[in-house]
Amino acid sequence: MSTSGLFMRSIAPVLDFVYPPRCPACGGAVAEQGGLCGACWDDLVIPSDPGCAACQRPFGDNGPTEGAICAVCLADPPDHNGIAAGTLYTETARKLVLSFKHGRRIALAPLLARMISARLPPAEGERVIVPVPLHRRRLWERGFNQAGLLGRELAKQGYGTLCVDALVRNRPTPSLGGLGRKARARVLQGAIGIRNARRSRVEGRDVLLVDDVLTSGATSRACVKVLKRAGATRVTIACFARVLDEALPHSAASSGGPKRNARDLSVPGAT
């Protein structure tokens, strides 16, 4: 263990006394800093097999067998090489994203990254971790790129080498929520590019494209195309939460309320 790790462990009892551990999603008491309470863990829906061989969309217990492709990917084969989502987008996942991105609780990054890493496929060759970029104006306003923080934690955990500025957002883009696929594509056309000085870091590599939430997939789709054109051999999308209706029966059942559509849970800055 590093010197800093030993120091933090030694002062942990003092920190816990001054700042009692609380669940970052609901505020309830927990055993240690950075953990979730049992109720919030229960609300998270971890994608599991069987799932789509192309995008890992879970089929459920009664779904097709291994190797099947979902209807979405059959209708529109993806450019990416898979999606590794730590959890599906439930109310608890939403609270964590809001706390992390808009509440500036950047100390949540290790927890969220650990959940992502549990779903990552093995690397094929040298892996490079590339965050979805923010426009410089948004970066100045927020003070950090949440995707970059998650990518840094994944690199610390040994899942690849971080190249935080491989992609660049050439212009600010509005929220894509409510737009159709063609409209989203028009908004993003030319908005994302590869930084020439980093092209060699991507060429011939297995790339892990990291973001906090995957909603429509329009932004990640644009990033994947740019990375593939730059010579990436594989691009896997890695996110903390993925917006799919598969999450909702669990959430509705646990709350005793009616089932909702995934889009009823507002996604901040939907992309």
mmCIF file with all atom_site columns, C-alpha atoms in Angstrom, residues 38-46 87-93 244-260 265:
data_model
loop_
_atom_site.group_PDB
_atom_site.id
_atom_site.type_symbol
_atom_site.label_atom_id
_atom_site.label_alt_id
_atom_site.label_comp_id
_atom_site.label_asym_id
_atom_site.label_entity_id
_atom_site.label_seq_id
_atom_site.pdbx_PDB_ins_code
_atom_site.Cartn_x
_atom_site.Cartn_y
_atom_site.Cartn_z
_atom_site.occupancy
_atom_site.B_iso_or_equiv
_atom_site.pdbx_formal_charge
_atom_site.auth_seq_id
_atom_site.auth_comp_id
_atom_site.auth_asym_id
_atom_site.auth_atom_id
_atom_site.pdbx_PDB_model_num
ATOM 1  C CA . GLY A 1 38  ? -28.514 -1.676 1.147   1.00 0.00 ? 38  GLY A CA 1
ATOM 2  C CA . ALA A 1 39  ? -31.701 -0.100 -0.227  1.00 0.00 ? 39  ALA A CA 1
ATOM 3  C CA . CYS A 1 40  ? -29.832 1.894  -2.866  1.00 0.00 ? 40  CYS A CA 1
ATOM 4  C CA . TRP A 1 41  ? -27.725 -1.114 -3.872  1.00 0.00 ? 41  TRP A CA 1
ATOM 5  C CA . ASP A 1 42  ? -30.990 -3.015 -4.296  1.00 0.00 ? 42  ASP A CA 1
ATOM 6  C CA . ASP A 1 43  ? -32.340 -0.333 -6.661  1.00 0.00 ? 43  ASP A CA 1
ATOM 7  C CA . LEU A 1 44  ? -29.332 -0.616 -8.971  1.00 0.00 ? 44  LEU A CA 1
ATOM 8  C CA . VAL A 1 45  ? -29.831 -3.005 -11.881 1.00 0.00 ? 45  VAL A CA 1
ATOM 9  C CA . ILE A 1 46  ? -26.600 -4.617 -13.044 1.00 0.00 ? 46  ILE A CA 1
ATOM 10 C CA . THR A 1 87  ? -25.656 -0.338 -14.169 1.00 0.00 ? 87  THR A CA 1
ATOM 11 C CA . LEU A 1 88  ? -28.898 0.500  -15.911 1.00 0.00 ? 88  LEU A CA 1
ATOM 12 C CA . TYR A 1 89  ? -30.401 3.947  -15.369 1.00 0.00 ? 89  TYR A CA 1
ATOM 13 C CA . THR A 1 90  ? -32.663 3.777  -12.316 1.00 0.00 ? 90  THR A CA 1
ATOM 14 C CA . GLU A 1 91  ? -33.619 6.435  -9.793  1.00 0.00 ? 91  GLU A CA 1
ATOM 15 C CA . THR A 1 92  ? -30.592 5.613  -7.645  1.00 0.00 ? 92  THR A CA 1
ATOM 16 C CA . ALA A 1 93  ? -28.261 5.716  -10.661 1.00 0.00 ? 93  ALA A CA 1
ATOM 17 C CA . LEU A 1 244 ? -32.787 1.143  -21.085 1.00 0.00 ? 244 LEU A CA 1
ATOM 18 C CA . ASP A 1 245 ? -36.372 0.250  -20.230 1.00 0.00 ? 245 ASP A CA 1
ATOM 19 C CA . GLU A 1 246 ? -35.066 -3.048 -18.857 1.00 0.00 ? 246 GLU A CA 1
ATOM 20 C CA . ALA A 1 247 ? -34.274 -1.229 -15.604 1.00 0.00 ? 247 ALA A CA 1
ATOM 21 C CA . LEU A 1 248 ? -37.812 -0.122 -14.907 1.00 0.00 ? 248 LEU A CA 1
ATOM 22 C CA . PRO A 1 249 ? -39.764 -3.184 -13.754 1.00 0.00 ? 249 PRO A CA 1
ATOM 23 C CA . HIS A 1 250 ? -37.250 -3.543 -10.925 1.00 0.00 ? 250 HIS A CA 1
ATOM 24 C CA . SER A 1 251 ? -37.588 0.093  -9.853  1.00 0.00 ? 251 SER A CA 1
ATOM 25 C CA . ALA A 1 252 ? -41.373 0.052  -10.066 1.00 0.00 ? 252 ALA A CA 1
ATOM 26 C CA . ALA A 1 253 ? -41.614 -3.176 -8.136  1.00 0.00 ? 253 ALA A CA 1
ATOM 27 C CA . SER A 1 254 ? -39.346 -1.973 -5.355  1.00 0.00 ? 254 SER A CA 1
ATOM 28 C CA . SER A 1 255 ? -41.323 1.233  -4.919  1.00 0.00 ? 255 SER A CA 1
ATOM 29 C CA . GLY A 1 256 ? -44.766 -0.305 -5.324  1.00 0.00 ? 256 GLY A CA 1
ATOM 30 C CA . GLY A 1 257 ? -45.562 2.299  -7.971  1.00 0.00 ? 257 GLY A CA 1
ATOM 31 C CA . PRO A 1 258 ? -46.546 2.035  -11.634 1.00 0.00 ? 258 PRO A CA 1
ATOM 32 C CA . LYS A 1 259 ? -43.987 1.160  -14.258 1.00 0.00 ? 259 LYS A CA 1
ATOM 33 C CA . ARG A 1 260 ? -42.375 4.107  -16.001 1.00 0.00 ? 260 ARG A CA 1
ATOM 34 C CA . LEU A 1 265 ? -36.249 9.647  -15.410 1.00 0.00 ? 265 LEU A CA 1
#
